[in-house]
mmCIF file of N, CA and C in Angstrom:
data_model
loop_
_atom_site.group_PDB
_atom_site.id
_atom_site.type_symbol
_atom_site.label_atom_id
_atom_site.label_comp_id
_atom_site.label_asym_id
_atom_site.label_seq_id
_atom_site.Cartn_x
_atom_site.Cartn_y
_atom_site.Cartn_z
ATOM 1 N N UNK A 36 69.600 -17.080 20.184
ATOM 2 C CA UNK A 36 69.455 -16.980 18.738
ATOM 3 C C UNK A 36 69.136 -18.364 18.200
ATOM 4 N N UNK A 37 68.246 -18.322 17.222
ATOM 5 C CA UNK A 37 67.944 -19.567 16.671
ATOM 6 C C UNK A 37 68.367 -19.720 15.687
ATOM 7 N N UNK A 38 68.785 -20.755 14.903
ATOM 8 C CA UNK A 38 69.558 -20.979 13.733
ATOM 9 C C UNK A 38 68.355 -21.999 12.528
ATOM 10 N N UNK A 39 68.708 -21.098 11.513
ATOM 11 C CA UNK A 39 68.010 -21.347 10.294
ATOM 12 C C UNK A 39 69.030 -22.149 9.646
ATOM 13 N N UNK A 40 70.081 -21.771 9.332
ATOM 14 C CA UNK A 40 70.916 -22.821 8.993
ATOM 15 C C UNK A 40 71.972 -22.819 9.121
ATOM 16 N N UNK A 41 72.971 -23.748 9.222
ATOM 17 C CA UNK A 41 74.294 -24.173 9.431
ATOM 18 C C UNK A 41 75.096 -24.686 8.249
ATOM 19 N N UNK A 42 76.012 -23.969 8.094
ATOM 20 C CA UNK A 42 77.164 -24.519 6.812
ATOM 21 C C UNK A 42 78.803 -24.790 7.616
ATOM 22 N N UNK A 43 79.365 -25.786 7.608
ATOM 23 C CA UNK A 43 80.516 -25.397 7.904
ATOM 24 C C UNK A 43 81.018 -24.494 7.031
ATOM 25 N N UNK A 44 80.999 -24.452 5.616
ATOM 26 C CA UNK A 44 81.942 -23.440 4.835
ATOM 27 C C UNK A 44 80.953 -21.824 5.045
ATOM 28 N N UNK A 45 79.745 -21.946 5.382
ATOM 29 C CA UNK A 45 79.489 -20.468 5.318
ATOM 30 C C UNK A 45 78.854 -20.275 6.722
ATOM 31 N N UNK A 46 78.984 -20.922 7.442
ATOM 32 C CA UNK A 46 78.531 -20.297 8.989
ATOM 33 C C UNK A 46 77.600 -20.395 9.451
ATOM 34 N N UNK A 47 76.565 -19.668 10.125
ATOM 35 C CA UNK A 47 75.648 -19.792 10.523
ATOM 36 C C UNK A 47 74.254 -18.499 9.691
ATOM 37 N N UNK A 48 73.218 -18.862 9.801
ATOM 38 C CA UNK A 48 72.438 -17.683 8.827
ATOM 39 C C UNK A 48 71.363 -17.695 9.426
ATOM 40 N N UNK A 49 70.766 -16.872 10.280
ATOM 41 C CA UNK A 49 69.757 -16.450 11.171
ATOM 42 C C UNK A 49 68.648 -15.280 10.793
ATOM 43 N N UNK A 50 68.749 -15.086 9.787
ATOM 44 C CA UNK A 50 67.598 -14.462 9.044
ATOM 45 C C UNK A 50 66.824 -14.967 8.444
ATOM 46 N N UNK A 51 65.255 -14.392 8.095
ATOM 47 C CA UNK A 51 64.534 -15.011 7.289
ATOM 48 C C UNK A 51 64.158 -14.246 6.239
ATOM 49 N N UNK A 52 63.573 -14.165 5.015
ATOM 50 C CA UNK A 52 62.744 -13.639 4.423
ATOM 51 C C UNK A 52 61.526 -13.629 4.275
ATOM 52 N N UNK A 53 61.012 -12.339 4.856
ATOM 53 C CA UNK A 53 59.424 -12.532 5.399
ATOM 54 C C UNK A 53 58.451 -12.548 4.789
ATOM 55 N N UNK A 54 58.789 -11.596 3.459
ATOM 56 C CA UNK A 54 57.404 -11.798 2.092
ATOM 57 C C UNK A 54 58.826 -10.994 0.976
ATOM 58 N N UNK A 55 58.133 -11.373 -0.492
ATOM 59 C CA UNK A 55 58.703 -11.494 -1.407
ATOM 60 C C UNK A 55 57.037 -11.357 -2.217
ATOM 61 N N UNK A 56 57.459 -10.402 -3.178
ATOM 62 C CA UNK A 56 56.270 -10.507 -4.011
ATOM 63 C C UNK A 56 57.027 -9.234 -5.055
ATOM 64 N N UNK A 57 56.606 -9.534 -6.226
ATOM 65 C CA UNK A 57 56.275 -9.137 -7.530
ATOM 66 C C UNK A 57 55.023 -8.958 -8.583
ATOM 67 N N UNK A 58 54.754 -7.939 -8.599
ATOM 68 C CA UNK A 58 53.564 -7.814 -9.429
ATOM 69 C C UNK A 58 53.792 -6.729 -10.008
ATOM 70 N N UNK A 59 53.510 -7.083 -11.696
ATOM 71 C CA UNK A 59 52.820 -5.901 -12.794
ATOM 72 C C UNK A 59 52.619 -5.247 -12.730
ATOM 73 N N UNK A 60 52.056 -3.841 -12.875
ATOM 74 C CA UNK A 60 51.178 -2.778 -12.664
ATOM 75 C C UNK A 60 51.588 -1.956 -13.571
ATOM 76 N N UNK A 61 50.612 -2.146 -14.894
ATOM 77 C CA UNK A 61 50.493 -1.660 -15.938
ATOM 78 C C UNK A 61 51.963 -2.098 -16.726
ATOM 79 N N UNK A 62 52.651 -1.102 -16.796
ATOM 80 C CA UNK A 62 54.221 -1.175 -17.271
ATOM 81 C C UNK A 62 55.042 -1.266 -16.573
ATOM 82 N N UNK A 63 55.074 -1.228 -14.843
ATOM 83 C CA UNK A 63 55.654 -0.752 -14.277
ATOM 84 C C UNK A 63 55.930 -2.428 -13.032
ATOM 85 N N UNK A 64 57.092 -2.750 -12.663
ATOM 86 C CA UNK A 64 56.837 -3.719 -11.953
ATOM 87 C C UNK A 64 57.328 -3.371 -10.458
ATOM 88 N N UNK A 65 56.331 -3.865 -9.693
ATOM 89 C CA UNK A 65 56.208 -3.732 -8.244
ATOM 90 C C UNK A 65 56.815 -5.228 -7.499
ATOM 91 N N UNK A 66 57.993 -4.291 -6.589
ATOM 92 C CA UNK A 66 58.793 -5.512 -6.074
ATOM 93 C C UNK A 66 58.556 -5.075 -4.567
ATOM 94 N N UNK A 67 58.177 -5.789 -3.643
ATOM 95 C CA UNK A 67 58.554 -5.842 -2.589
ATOM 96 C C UNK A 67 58.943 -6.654 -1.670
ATOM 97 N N UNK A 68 60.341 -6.707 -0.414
ATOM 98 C CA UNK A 68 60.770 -7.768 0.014
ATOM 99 C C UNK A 68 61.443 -7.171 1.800
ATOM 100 N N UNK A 69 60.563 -7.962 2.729
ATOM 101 C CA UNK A 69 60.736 -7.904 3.982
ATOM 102 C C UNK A 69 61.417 -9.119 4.356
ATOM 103 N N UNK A 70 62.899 -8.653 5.425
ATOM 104 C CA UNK A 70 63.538 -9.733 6.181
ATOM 105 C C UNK A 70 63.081 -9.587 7.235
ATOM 106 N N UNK A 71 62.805 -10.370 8.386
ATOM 107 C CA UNK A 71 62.722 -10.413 9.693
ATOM 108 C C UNK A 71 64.182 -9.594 10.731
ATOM 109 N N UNK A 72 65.276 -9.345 10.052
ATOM 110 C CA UNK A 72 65.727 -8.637 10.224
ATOM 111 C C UNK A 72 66.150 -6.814 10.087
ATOM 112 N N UNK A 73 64.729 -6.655 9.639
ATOM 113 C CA UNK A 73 64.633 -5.182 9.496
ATOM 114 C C UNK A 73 65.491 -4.628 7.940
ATOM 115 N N UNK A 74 65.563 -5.705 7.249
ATOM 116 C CA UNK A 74 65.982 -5.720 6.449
ATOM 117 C C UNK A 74 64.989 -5.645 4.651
ATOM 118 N N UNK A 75 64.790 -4.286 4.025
ATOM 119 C CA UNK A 75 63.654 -4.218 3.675
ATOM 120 C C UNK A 75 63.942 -4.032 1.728
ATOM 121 N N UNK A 76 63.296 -3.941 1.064
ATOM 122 C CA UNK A 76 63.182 -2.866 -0.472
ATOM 123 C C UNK A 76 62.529 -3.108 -0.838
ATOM 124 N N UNK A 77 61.496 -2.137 -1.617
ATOM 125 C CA UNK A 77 60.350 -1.706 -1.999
ATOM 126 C C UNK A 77 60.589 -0.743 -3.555
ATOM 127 N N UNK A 78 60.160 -1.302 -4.196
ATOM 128 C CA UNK A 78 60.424 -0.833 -5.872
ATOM 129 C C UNK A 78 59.433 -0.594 -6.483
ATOM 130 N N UNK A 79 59.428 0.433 -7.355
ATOM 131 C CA UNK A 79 58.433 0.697 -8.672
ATOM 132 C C UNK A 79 59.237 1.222 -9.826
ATOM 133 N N UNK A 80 59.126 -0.015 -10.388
ATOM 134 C CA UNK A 80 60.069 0.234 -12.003
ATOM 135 C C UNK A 80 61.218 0.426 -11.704
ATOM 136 N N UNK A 81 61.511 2.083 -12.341
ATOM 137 C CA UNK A 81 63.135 2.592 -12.399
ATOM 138 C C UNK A 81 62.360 4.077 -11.839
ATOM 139 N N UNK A 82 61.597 4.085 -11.376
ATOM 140 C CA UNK A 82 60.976 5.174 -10.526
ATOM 141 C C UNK A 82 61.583 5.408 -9.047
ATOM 142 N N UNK A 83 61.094 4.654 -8.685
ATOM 143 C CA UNK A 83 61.251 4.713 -7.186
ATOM 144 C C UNK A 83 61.583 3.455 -5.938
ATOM 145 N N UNK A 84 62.871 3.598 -5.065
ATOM 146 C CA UNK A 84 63.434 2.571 -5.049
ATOM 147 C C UNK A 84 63.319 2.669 -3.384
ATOM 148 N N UNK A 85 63.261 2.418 -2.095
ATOM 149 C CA UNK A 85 63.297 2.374 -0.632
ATOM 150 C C UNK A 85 64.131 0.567 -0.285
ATOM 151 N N UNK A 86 65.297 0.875 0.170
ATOM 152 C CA UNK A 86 66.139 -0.336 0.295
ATOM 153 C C UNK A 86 67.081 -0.007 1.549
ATOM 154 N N UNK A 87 67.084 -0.539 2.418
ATOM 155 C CA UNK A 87 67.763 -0.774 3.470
ATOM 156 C C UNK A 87 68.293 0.958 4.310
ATOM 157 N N UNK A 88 67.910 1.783 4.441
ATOM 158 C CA UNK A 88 68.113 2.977 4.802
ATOM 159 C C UNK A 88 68.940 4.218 3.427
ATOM 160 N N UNK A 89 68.223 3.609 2.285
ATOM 161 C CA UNK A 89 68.078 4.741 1.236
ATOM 162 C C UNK A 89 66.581 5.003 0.559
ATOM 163 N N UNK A 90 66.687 5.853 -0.114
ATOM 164 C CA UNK A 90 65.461 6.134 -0.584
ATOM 165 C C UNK A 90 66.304 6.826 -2.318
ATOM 166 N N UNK A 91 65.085 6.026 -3.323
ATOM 167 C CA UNK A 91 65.836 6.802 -4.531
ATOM 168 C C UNK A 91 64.622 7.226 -5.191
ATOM 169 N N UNK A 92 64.214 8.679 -5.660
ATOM 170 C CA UNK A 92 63.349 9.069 -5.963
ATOM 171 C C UNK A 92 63.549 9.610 -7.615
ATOM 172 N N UNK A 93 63.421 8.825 -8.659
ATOM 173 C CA UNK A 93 63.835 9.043 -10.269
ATOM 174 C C UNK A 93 65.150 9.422 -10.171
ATOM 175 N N UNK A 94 65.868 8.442 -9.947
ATOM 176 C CA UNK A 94 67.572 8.518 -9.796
ATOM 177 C C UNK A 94 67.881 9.159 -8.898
ATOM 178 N N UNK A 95 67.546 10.199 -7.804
ATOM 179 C CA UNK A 95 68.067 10.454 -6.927
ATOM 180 C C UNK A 95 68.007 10.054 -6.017
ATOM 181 N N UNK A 96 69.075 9.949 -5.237
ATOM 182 C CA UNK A 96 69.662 9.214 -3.550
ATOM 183 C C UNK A 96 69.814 10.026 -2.562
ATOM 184 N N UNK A 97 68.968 9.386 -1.608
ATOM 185 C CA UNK A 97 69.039 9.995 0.164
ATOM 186 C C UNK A 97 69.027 9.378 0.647
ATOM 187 N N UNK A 98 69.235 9.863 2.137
ATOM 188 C CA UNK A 98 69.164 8.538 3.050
ATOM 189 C C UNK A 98 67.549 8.749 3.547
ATOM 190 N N UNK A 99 67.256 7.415 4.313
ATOM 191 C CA UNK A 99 66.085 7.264 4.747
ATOM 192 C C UNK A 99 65.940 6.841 5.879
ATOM 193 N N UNK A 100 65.238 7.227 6.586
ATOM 194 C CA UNK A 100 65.278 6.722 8.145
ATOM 195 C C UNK A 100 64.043 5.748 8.472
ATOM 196 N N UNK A 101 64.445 4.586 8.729
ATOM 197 C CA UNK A 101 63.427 3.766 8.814
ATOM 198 C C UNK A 101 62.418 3.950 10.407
ATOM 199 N N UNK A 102 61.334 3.702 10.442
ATOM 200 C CA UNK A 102 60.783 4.216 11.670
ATOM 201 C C UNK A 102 60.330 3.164 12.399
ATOM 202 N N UNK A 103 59.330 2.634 11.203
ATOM 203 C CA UNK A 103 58.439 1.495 11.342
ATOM 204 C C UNK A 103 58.084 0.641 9.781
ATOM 205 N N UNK A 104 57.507 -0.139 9.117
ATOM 206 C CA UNK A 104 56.950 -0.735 8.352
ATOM 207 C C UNK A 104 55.969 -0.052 8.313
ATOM 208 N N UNK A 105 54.973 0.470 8.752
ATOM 209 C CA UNK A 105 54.021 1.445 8.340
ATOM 210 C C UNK A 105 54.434 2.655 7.575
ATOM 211 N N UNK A 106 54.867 3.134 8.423
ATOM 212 C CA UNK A 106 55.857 4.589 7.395
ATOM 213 C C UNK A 106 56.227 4.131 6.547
ATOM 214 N N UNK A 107 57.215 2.954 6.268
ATOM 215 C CA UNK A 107 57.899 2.348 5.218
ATOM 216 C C UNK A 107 56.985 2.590 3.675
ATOM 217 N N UNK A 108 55.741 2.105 4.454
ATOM 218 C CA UNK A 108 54.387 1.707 3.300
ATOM 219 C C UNK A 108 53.961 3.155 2.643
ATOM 220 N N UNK A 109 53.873 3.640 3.750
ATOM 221 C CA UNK A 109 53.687 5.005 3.366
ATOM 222 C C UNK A 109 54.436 6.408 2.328
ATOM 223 N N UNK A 110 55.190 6.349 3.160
ATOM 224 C CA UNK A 110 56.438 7.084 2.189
ATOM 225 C C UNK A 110 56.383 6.500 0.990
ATOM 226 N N UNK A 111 56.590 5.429 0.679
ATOM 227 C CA UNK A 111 56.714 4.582 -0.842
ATOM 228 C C UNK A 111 55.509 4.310 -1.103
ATOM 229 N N UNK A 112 54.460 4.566 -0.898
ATOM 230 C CA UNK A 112 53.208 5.007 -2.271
ATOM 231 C C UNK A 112 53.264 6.261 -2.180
ATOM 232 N N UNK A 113 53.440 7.291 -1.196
ATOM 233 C CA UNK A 113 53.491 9.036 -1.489
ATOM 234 C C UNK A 113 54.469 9.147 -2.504
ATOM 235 N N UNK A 114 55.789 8.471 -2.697
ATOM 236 C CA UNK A 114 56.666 8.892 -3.318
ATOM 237 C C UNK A 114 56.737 8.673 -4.659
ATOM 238 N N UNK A 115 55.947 6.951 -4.932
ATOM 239 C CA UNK A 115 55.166 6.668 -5.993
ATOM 240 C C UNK A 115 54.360 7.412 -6.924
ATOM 241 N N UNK A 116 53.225 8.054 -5.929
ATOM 242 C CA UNK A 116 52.465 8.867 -6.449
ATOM 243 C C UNK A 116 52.945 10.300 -6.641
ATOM 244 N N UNK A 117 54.007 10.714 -6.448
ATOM 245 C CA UNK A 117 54.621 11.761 -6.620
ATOM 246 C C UNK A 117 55.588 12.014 -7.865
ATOM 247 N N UNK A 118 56.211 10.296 -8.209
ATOM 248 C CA UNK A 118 57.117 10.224 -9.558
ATOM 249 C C UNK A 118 55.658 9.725 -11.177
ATOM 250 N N UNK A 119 54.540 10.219 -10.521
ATOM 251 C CA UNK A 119 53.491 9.867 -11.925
ATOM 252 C C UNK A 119 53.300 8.227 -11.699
ATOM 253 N N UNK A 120 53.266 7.310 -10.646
ATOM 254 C CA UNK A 120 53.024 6.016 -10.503
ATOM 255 C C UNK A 120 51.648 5.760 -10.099
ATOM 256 N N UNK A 121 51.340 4.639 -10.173
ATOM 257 C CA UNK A 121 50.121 4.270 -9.379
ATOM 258 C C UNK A 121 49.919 2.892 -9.017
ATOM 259 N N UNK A 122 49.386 2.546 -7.434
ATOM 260 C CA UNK A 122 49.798 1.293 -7.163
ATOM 261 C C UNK A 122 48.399 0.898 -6.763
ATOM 262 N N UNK A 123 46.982 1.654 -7.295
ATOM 263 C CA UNK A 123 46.076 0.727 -7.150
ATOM 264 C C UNK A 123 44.824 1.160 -8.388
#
């Protein structure tokens, strides 16, 4: 394991954050954020939410089974485009 950083008071922290981005879209703001630890969330507005093995589709909660980052992508513009969104 390689170490990103070292704290004596907080330990050791071996994750990264792999992309981070925010953008507009129309009214609606598009968040998305990949850890190198499989650690993921993907947002549109108060629409539609995919975060670490949930999925929230206009306030409702399920679980989600992560597969790959492709699916990831997928599911969350189908689901997008399913709550009246649009991401292009």
């Amino acid at each position: 394991m390689h170490v990103i950083l070292a704290h004596p008071d907080y330990g050791m922290l071996s994750h990264m954050l792999l992309l981070s981005e925010k953008v507009l879209l129309g009214d609606a703001l598009l968040e998305v954020e990949l850890h190198d630890d499989l650690r993921y969330r993907l947002r549109y507005g108060g629409l539609v939410e995919h975060q670490n093995g949930r999925r929230r589709l206009r306030g409702r909660s399920a679980a989600y089974e992560f597969r790959s980052v492709e699916q990831l992508r997928y599911d969350f513009e189908r689901d997008v485009e399913a709550a009246g969104g649009r991401l292009g």
